[in-house]
mmCIF file of C-alpha atoms and ligand atoms in Angstrom:
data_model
loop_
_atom_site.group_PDB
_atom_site.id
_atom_site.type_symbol
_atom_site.label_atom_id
_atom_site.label_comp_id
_atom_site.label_asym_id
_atom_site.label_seq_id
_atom_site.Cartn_x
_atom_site.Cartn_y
_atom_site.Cartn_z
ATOM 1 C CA UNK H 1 0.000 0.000 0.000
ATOM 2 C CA UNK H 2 1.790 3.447 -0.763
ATOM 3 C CA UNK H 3 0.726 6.555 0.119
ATOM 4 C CA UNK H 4 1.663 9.793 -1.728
ATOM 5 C CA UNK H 5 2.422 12.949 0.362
ATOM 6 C CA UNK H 6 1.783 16.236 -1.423
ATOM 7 C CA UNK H 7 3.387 18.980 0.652
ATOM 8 C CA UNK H 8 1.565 22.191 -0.197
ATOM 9 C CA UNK H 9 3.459 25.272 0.934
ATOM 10 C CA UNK H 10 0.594 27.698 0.629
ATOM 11 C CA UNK H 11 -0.947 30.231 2.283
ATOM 12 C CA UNK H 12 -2.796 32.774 -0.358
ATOM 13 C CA UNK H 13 -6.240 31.602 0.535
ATOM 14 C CA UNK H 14 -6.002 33.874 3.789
ATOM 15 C CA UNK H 15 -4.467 36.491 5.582
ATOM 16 C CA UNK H 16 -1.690 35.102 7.979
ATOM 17 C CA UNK H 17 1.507 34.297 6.934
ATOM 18 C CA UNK H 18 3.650 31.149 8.239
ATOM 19 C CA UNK H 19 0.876 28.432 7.342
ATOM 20 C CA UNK H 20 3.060 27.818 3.846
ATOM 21 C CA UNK H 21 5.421 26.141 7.008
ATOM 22 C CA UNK H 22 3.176 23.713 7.235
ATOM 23 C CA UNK H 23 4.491 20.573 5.411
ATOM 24 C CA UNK H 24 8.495 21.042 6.262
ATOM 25 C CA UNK H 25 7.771 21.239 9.877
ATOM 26 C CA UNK H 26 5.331 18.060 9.834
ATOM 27 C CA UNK H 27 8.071 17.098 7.668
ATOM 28 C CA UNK H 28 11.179 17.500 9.837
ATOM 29 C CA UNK H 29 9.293 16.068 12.635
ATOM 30 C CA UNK H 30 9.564 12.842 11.334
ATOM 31 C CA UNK H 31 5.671 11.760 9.735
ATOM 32 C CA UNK H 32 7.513 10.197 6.674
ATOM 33 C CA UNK H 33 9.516 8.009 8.340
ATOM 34 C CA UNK H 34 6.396 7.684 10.822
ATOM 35 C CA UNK H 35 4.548 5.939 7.694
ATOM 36 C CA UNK H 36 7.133 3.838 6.779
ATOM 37 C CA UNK H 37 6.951 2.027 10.172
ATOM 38 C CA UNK H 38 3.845 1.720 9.755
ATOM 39 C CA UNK H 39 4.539 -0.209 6.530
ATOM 40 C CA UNK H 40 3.388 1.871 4.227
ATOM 41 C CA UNK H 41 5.315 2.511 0.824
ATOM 42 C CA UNK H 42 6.171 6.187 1.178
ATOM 43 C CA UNK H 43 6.611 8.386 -2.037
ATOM 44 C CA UNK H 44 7.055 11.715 -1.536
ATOM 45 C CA UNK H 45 6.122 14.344 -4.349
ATOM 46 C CA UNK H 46 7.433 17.799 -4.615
ATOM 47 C CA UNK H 47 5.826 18.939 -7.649
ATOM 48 C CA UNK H 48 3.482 21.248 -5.133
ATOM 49 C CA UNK H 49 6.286 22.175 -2.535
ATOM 50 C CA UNK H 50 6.501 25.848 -3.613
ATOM 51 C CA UNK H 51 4.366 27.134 -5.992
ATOM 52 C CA UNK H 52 5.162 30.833 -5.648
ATOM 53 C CA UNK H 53 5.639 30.376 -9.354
ATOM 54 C CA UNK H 54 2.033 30.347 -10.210
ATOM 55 C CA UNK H 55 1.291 33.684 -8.296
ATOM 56 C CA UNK H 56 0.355 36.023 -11.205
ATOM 57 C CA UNK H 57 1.548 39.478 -11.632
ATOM 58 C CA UNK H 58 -1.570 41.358 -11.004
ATOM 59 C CA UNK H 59 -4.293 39.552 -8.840
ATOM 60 C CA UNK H 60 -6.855 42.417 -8.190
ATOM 61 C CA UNK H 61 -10.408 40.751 -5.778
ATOM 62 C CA UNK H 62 -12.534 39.694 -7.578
ATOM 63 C CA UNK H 63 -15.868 41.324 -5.509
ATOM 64 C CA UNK H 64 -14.622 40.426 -1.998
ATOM 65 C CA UNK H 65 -12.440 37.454 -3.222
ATOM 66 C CA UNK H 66 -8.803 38.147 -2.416
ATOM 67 C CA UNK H 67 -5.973 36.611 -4.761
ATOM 68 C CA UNK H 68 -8.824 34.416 -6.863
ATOM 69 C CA UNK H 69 -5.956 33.650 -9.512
ATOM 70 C CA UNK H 70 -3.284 32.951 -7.279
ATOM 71 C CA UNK H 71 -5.368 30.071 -5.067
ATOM 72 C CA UNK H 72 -6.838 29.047 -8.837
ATOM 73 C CA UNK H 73 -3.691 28.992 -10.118
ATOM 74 C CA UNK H 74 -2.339 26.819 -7.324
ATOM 75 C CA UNK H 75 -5.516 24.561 -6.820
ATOM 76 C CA UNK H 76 -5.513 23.667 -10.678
ATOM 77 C CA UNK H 77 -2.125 21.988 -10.384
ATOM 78 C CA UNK H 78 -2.477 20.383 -7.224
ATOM 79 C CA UNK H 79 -5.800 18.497 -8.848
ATOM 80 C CA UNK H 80 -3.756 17.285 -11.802
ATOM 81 C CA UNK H 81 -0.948 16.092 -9.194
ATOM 82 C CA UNK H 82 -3.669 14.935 -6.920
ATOM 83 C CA UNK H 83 -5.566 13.037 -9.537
ATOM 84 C CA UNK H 84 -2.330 11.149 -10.870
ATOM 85 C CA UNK H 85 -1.803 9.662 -7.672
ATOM 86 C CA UNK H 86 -5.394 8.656 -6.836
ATOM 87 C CA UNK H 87 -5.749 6.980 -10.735
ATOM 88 C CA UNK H 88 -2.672 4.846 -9.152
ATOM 89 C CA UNK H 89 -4.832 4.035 -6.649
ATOM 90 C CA UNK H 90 -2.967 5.317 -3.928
ATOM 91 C CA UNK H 91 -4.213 6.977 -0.571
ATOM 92 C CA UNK H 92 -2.985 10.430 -1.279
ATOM 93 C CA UNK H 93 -1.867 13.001 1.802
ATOM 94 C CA UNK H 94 -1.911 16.514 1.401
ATOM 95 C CA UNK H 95 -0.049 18.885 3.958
ATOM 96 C CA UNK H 96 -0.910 22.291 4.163
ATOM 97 C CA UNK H 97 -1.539 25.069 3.581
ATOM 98 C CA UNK H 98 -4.520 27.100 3.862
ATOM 99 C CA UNK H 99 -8.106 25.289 3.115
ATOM 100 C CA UNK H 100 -8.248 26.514 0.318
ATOM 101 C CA UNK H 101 -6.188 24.025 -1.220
ATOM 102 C CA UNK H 102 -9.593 21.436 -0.884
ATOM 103 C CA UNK H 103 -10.300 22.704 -4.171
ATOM 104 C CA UNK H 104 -7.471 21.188 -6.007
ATOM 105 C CA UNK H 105 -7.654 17.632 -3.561
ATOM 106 C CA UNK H 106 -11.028 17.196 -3.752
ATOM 107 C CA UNK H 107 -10.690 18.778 -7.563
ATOM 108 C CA UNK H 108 -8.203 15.886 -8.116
ATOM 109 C CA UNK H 109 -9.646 12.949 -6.064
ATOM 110 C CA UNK H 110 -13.278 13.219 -7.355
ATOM 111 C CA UNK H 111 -11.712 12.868 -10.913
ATOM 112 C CA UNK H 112 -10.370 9.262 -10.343
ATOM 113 C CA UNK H 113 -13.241 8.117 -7.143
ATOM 114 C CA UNK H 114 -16.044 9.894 -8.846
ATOM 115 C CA UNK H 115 -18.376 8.573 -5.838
ATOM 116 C CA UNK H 116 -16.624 9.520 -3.160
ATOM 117 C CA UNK H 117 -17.922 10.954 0.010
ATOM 118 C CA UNK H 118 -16.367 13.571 2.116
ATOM 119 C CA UNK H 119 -16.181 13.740 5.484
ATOM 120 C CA UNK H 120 -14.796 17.394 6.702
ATOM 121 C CA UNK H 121 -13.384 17.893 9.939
ATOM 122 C CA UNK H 122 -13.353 21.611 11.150
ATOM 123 C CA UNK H 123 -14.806 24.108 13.439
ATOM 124 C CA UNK H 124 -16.045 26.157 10.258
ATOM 125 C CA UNK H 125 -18.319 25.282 7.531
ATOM 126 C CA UNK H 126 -15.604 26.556 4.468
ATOM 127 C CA UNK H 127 -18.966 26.773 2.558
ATOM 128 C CA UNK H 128 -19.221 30.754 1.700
ATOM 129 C CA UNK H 129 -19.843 31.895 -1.708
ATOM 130 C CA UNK H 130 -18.116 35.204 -3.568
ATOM 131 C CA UNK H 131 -21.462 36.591 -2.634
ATOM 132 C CA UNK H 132 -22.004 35.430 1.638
ATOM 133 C CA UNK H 133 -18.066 35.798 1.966
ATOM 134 C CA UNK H 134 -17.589 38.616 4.429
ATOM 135 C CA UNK H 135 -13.049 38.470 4.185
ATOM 136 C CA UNK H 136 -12.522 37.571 0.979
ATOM 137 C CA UNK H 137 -10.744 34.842 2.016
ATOM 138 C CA UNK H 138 -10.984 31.884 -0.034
ATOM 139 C CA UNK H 139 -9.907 28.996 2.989
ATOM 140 C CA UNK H 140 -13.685 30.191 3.815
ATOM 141 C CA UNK H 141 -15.201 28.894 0.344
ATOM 142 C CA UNK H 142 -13.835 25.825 -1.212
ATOM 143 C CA UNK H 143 -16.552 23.969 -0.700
ATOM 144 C CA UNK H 144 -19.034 26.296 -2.133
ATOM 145 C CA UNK H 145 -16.497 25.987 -5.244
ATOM 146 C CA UNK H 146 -16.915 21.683 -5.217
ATOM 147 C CA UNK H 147 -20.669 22.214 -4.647
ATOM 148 C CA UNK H 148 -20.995 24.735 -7.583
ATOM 149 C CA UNK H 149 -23.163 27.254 -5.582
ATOM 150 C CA UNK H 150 -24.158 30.361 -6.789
ATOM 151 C CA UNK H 151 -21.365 33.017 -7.740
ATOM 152 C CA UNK H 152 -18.952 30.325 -8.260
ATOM 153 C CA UNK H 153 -19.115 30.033 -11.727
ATOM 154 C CA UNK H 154 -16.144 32.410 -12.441
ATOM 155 C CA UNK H 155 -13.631 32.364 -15.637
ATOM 156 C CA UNK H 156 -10.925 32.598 -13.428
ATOM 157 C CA UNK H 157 -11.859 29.077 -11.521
ATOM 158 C CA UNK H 158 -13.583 27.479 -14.889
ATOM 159 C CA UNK H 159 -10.895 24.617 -14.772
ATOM 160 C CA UNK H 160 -12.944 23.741 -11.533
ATOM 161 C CA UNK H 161 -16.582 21.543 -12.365
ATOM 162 C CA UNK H 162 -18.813 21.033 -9.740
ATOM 163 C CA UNK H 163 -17.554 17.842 -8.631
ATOM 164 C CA UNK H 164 -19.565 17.095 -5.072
ATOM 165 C CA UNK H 165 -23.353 16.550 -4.453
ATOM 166 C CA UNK H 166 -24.626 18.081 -1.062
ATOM 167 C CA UNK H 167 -25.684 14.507 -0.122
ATOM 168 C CA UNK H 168 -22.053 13.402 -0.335
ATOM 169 C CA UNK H 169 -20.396 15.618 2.434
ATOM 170 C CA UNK H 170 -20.847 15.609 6.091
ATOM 171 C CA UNK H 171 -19.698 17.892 9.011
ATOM 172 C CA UNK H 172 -18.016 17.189 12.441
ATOM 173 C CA UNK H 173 -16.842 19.638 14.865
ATOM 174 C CA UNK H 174 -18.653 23.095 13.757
ATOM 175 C CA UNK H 175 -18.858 25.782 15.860
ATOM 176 C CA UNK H 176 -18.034 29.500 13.859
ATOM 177 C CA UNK H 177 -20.505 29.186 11.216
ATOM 178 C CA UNK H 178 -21.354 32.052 9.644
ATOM 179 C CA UNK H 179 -25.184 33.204 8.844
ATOM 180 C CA UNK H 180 -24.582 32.974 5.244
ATOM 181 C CA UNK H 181 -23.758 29.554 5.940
ATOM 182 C CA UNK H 182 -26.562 28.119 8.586
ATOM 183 C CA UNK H 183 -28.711 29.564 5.708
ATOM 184 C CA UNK H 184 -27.013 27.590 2.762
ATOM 185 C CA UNK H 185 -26.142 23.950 5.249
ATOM 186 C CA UNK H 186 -30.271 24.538 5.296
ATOM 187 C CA UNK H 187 -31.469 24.778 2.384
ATOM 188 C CA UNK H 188 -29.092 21.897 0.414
ATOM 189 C CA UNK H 189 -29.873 19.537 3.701
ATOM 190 C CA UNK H 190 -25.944 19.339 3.964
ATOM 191 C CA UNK H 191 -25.566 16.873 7.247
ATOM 192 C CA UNK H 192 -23.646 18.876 10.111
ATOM 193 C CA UNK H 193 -22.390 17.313 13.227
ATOM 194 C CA UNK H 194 -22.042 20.255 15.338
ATOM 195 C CA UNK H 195 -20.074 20.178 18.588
ATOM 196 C CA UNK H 196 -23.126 20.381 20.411
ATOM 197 C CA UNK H 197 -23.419 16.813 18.385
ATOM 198 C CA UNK H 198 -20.639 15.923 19.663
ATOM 199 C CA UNK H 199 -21.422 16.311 23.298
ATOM 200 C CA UNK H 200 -25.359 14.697 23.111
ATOM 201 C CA UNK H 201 -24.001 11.402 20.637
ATOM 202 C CA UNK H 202 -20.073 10.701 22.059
ATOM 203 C CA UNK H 203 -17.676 11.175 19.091
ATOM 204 C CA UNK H 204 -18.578 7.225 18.253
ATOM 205 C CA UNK H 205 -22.075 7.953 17.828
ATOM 206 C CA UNK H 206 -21.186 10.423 15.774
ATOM 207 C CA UNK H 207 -19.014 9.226 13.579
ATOM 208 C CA UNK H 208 -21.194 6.252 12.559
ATOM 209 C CA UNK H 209 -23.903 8.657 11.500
ATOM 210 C CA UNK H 210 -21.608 10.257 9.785
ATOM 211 C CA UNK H 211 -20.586 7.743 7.620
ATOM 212 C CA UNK H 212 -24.728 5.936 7.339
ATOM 213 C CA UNK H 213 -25.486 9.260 6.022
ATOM 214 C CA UNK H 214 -22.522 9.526 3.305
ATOM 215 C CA UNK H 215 -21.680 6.223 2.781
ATOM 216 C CA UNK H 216 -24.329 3.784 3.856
ATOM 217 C CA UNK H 217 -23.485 0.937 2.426
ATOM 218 C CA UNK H 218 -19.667 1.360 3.277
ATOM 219 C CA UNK H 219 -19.016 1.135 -0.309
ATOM 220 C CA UNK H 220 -17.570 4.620 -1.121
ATOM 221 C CA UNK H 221 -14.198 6.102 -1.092
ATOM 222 C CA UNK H 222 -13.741 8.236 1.783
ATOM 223 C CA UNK H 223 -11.821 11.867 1.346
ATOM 224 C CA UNK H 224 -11.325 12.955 4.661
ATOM 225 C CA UNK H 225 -10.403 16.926 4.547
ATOM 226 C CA UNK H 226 -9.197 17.624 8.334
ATOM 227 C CA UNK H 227 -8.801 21.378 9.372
ATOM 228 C CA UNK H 228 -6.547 21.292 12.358
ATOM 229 C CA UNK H 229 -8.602 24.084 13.859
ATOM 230 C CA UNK H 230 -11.524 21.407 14.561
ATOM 231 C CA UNK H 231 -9.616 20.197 17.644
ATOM 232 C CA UNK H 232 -9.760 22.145 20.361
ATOM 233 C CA UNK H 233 -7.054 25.305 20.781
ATOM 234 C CA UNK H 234 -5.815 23.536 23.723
ATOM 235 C CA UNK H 235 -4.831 20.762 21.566
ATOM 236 C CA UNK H 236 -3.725 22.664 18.249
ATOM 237 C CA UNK H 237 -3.043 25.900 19.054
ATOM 238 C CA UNK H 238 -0.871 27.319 16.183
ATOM 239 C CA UNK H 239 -3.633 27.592 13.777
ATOM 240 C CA UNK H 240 -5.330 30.668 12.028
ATOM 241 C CA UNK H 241 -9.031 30.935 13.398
ATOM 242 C CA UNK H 242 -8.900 29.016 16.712
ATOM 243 C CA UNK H 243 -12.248 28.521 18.350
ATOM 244 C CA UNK H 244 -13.124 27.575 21.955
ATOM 245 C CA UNK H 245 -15.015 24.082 22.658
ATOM 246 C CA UNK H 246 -13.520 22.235 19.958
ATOM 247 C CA UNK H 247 -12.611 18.372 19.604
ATOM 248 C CA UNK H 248 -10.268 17.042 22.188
ATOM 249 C CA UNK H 249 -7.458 14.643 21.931
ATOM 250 C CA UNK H 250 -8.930 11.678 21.691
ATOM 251 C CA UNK H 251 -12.205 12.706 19.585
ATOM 252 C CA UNK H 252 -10.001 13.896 16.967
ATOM 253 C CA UNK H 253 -7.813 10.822 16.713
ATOM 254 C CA UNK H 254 -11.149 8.696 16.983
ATOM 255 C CA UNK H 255 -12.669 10.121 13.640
ATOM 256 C CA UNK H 256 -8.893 9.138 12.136
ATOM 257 C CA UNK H 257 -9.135 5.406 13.846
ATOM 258 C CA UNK H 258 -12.329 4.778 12.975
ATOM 259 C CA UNK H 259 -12.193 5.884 9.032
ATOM 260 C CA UNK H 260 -8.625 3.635 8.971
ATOM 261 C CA UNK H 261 -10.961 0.753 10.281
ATOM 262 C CA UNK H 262 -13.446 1.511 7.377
ATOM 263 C CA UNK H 263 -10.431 0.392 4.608
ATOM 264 C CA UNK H 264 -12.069 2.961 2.582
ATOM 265 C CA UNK H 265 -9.856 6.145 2.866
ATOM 266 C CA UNK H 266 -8.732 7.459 -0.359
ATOM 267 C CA UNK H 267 -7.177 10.814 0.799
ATOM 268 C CA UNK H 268 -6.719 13.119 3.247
ATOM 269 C CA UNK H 269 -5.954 16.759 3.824
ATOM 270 C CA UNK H 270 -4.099 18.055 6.754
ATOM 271 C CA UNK H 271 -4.595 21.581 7.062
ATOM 272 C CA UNK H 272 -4.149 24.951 8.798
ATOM 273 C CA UNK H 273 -1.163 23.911 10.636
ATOM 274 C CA UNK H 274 0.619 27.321 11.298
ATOM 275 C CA UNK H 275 3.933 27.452 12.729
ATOM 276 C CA UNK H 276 3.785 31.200 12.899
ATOM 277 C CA UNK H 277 1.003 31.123 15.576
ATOM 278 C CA UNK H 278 2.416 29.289 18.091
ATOM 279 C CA UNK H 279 2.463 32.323 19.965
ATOM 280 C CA UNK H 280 6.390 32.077 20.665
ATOM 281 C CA UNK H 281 6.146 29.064 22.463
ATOM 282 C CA UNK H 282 8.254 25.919 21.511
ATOM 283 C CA UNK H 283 5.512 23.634 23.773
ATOM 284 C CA UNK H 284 2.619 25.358 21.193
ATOM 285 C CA UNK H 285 4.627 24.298 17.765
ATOM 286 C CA UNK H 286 5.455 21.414 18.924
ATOM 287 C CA UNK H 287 1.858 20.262 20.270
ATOM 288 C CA UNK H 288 0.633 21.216 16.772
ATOM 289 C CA UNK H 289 2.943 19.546 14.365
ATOM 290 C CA UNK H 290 3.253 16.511 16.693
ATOM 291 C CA UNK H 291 -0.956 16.373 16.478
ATOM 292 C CA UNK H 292 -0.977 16.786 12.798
ATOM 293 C CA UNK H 293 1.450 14.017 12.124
ATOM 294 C CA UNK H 294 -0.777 11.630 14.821
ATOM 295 C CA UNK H 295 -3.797 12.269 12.915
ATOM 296 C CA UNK H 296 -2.331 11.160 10.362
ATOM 297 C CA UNK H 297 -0.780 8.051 11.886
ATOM 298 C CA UNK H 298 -4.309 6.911 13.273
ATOM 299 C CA UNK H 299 -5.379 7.490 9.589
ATOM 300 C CA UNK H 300 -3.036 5.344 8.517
ATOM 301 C CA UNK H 301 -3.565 2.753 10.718
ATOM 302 C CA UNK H 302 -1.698 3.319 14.446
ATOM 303 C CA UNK H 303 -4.000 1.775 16.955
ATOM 304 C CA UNK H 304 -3.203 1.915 20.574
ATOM 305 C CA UNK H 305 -3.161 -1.847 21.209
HETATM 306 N N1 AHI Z 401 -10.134 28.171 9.264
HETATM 307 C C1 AHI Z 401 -11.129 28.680 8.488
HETATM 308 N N2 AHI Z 401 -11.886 27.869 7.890
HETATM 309 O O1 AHI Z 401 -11.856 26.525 8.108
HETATM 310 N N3 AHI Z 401 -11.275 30.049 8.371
HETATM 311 C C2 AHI Z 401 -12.259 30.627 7.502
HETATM 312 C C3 AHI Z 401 -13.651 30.472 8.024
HETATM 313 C C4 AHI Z 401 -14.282 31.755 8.393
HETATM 314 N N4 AHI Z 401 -15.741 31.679 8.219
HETATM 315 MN MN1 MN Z 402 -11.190 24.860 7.075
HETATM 316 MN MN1 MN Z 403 -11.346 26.036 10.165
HETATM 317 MN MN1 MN Z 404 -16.629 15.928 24.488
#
């Protein structure tokens, strides 16, 4: 079994700079190696390491959408890369980088699993539109991109089809969702496991309704798109847009175990890890990174017995 590891160094689809560190640090703290003891057949691909080549020379908003040719530009490639790998059939890991980068893994996996389901992992919904996008920032909207909601029909992102149906993705963790949002998770019926979820069902609850809701008869590829900011701050702290009351240690790690024990994952995203943020403190980086590269252990298949 091989898995491919994209390293993404990107951070254009917001504002805070440092969360293009992403993949080196998860990288120097040892997660390929990590895999490899875990047996699996480790190719590493640096085709999407540093695509500061792609940033155009003029990249004026688009409405409210800030650099819209820059994360295009970069998304674009990282499907074709993405899609290679998942045609091989192999699980495919992408280290980020902003959110915005969903657009070219998801762009790329639905290509070669075109029933896939998704299962996103985050404290925010990532489902704005240009129109309900209050920042501009596009780590706020990929999904509204996959879904093909209104607005997102732009020349600038018309390598991108809509690729996901709403029946096909499901929440866990939420807890900053913005109105826009609540209004659009309404009217497509999109399934949302909310923290307050959480709490009433126990994470194991959870997850299995997750997964009867997406993927019923355990039959489809799983793309599991994890924002790092769906754990709790106390557990991943150097992120951009930490929110209180988030996923603890263990609920976190039990979406990953459970998923691994499905034999369905396909991909998954790792994302929002910012060194930058770590608020000057060693302890903070180190929590972070070290979390990332667990997830993705437990993914992979690290159990505790
Ligand atoms: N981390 C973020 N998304 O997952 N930030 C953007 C969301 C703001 N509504
Ligand atoms: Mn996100
Ligand atoms: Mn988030
Ligand atoms: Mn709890």
């Amino acid at each position: 079994k091989t898995v491919s590891i994209l390293g993404v160094a990107f951070s254009g689809g917001q504002a805070k700079g440092g969360v293009e560190n992403g993949p080196q640090t998860l990288a120097e703290f040892g997660l390929h190696q990590q895999l490899r003891d875990l047996d699996w057949n480790v190719t590493v691909d640096a085709r999407c390491q540093d695509l500061t080549h792609l940033q155009p020379e003029s990249d004026p908003d688009i409405g409210k959408l800030k650099k819209p040719r820059y994360v295009s530009a970069v998304c674009e490639y990282l499907a074709n890369v993405v899609e290679e790998h998942a045609k091989r059939g192999e699980l495919v890991l992408t280290i980020g980088g902003d959110h915005s980068l969903a657009m070219g893994t998801l762009g790329g996996t639905t290509r070669a699993h075109p029933d896939l389901c998704v299962i996103w992992v985050d404290a925010h919904a990532d489902i704005n539109t240009p129109l309900t996008t209050d920042s501009g920032n596009l780590h706020g909207c990929p999904l509204a991109f996959l879904l093909g909601l209104e607005g997102t029909d732009l020349p600038e992102f018309s390598w991108l089809s809509p690729c996901l149906t709403p029946d096909r993705l499901v929440y866990i963790g939420l807890r900053d969702v913005d109105q826009g949002e609540k209004r659009i998770l309404k009217q497509l019926g999109i399934k949302a496991f909310s923290m307050t979820e959480v709490d009433r069902y126990g994470i194991g609850q959870v997850v299995e309704m997750a997964l009867d809701h997406v993927n019923p008869n355990r039959d489809r590829p799983i793309h599991l798109s994890y924002d790092v900011d769906g754990l709790d701050p106390s557990v991943a702290p150097a992120t951009g847009t930490p929110v209180r009351g988030g996923l603890t240690f263990r609920e976190g790690h039990y979406i990953c175990e459970r998923l691994h024990e499905t034999g369905l994952l396909c991909a998954m995203d790792v994302m929002e890890v910012n060194p930058a943020l770590a608020h000057g403190d060693i302890h903070q980086l180190t929590q972070t990174v070290a979390v990332g590269c667990s997830l993705v252990r437990s993914a992979l298949g690290e159990t505790l017995l």
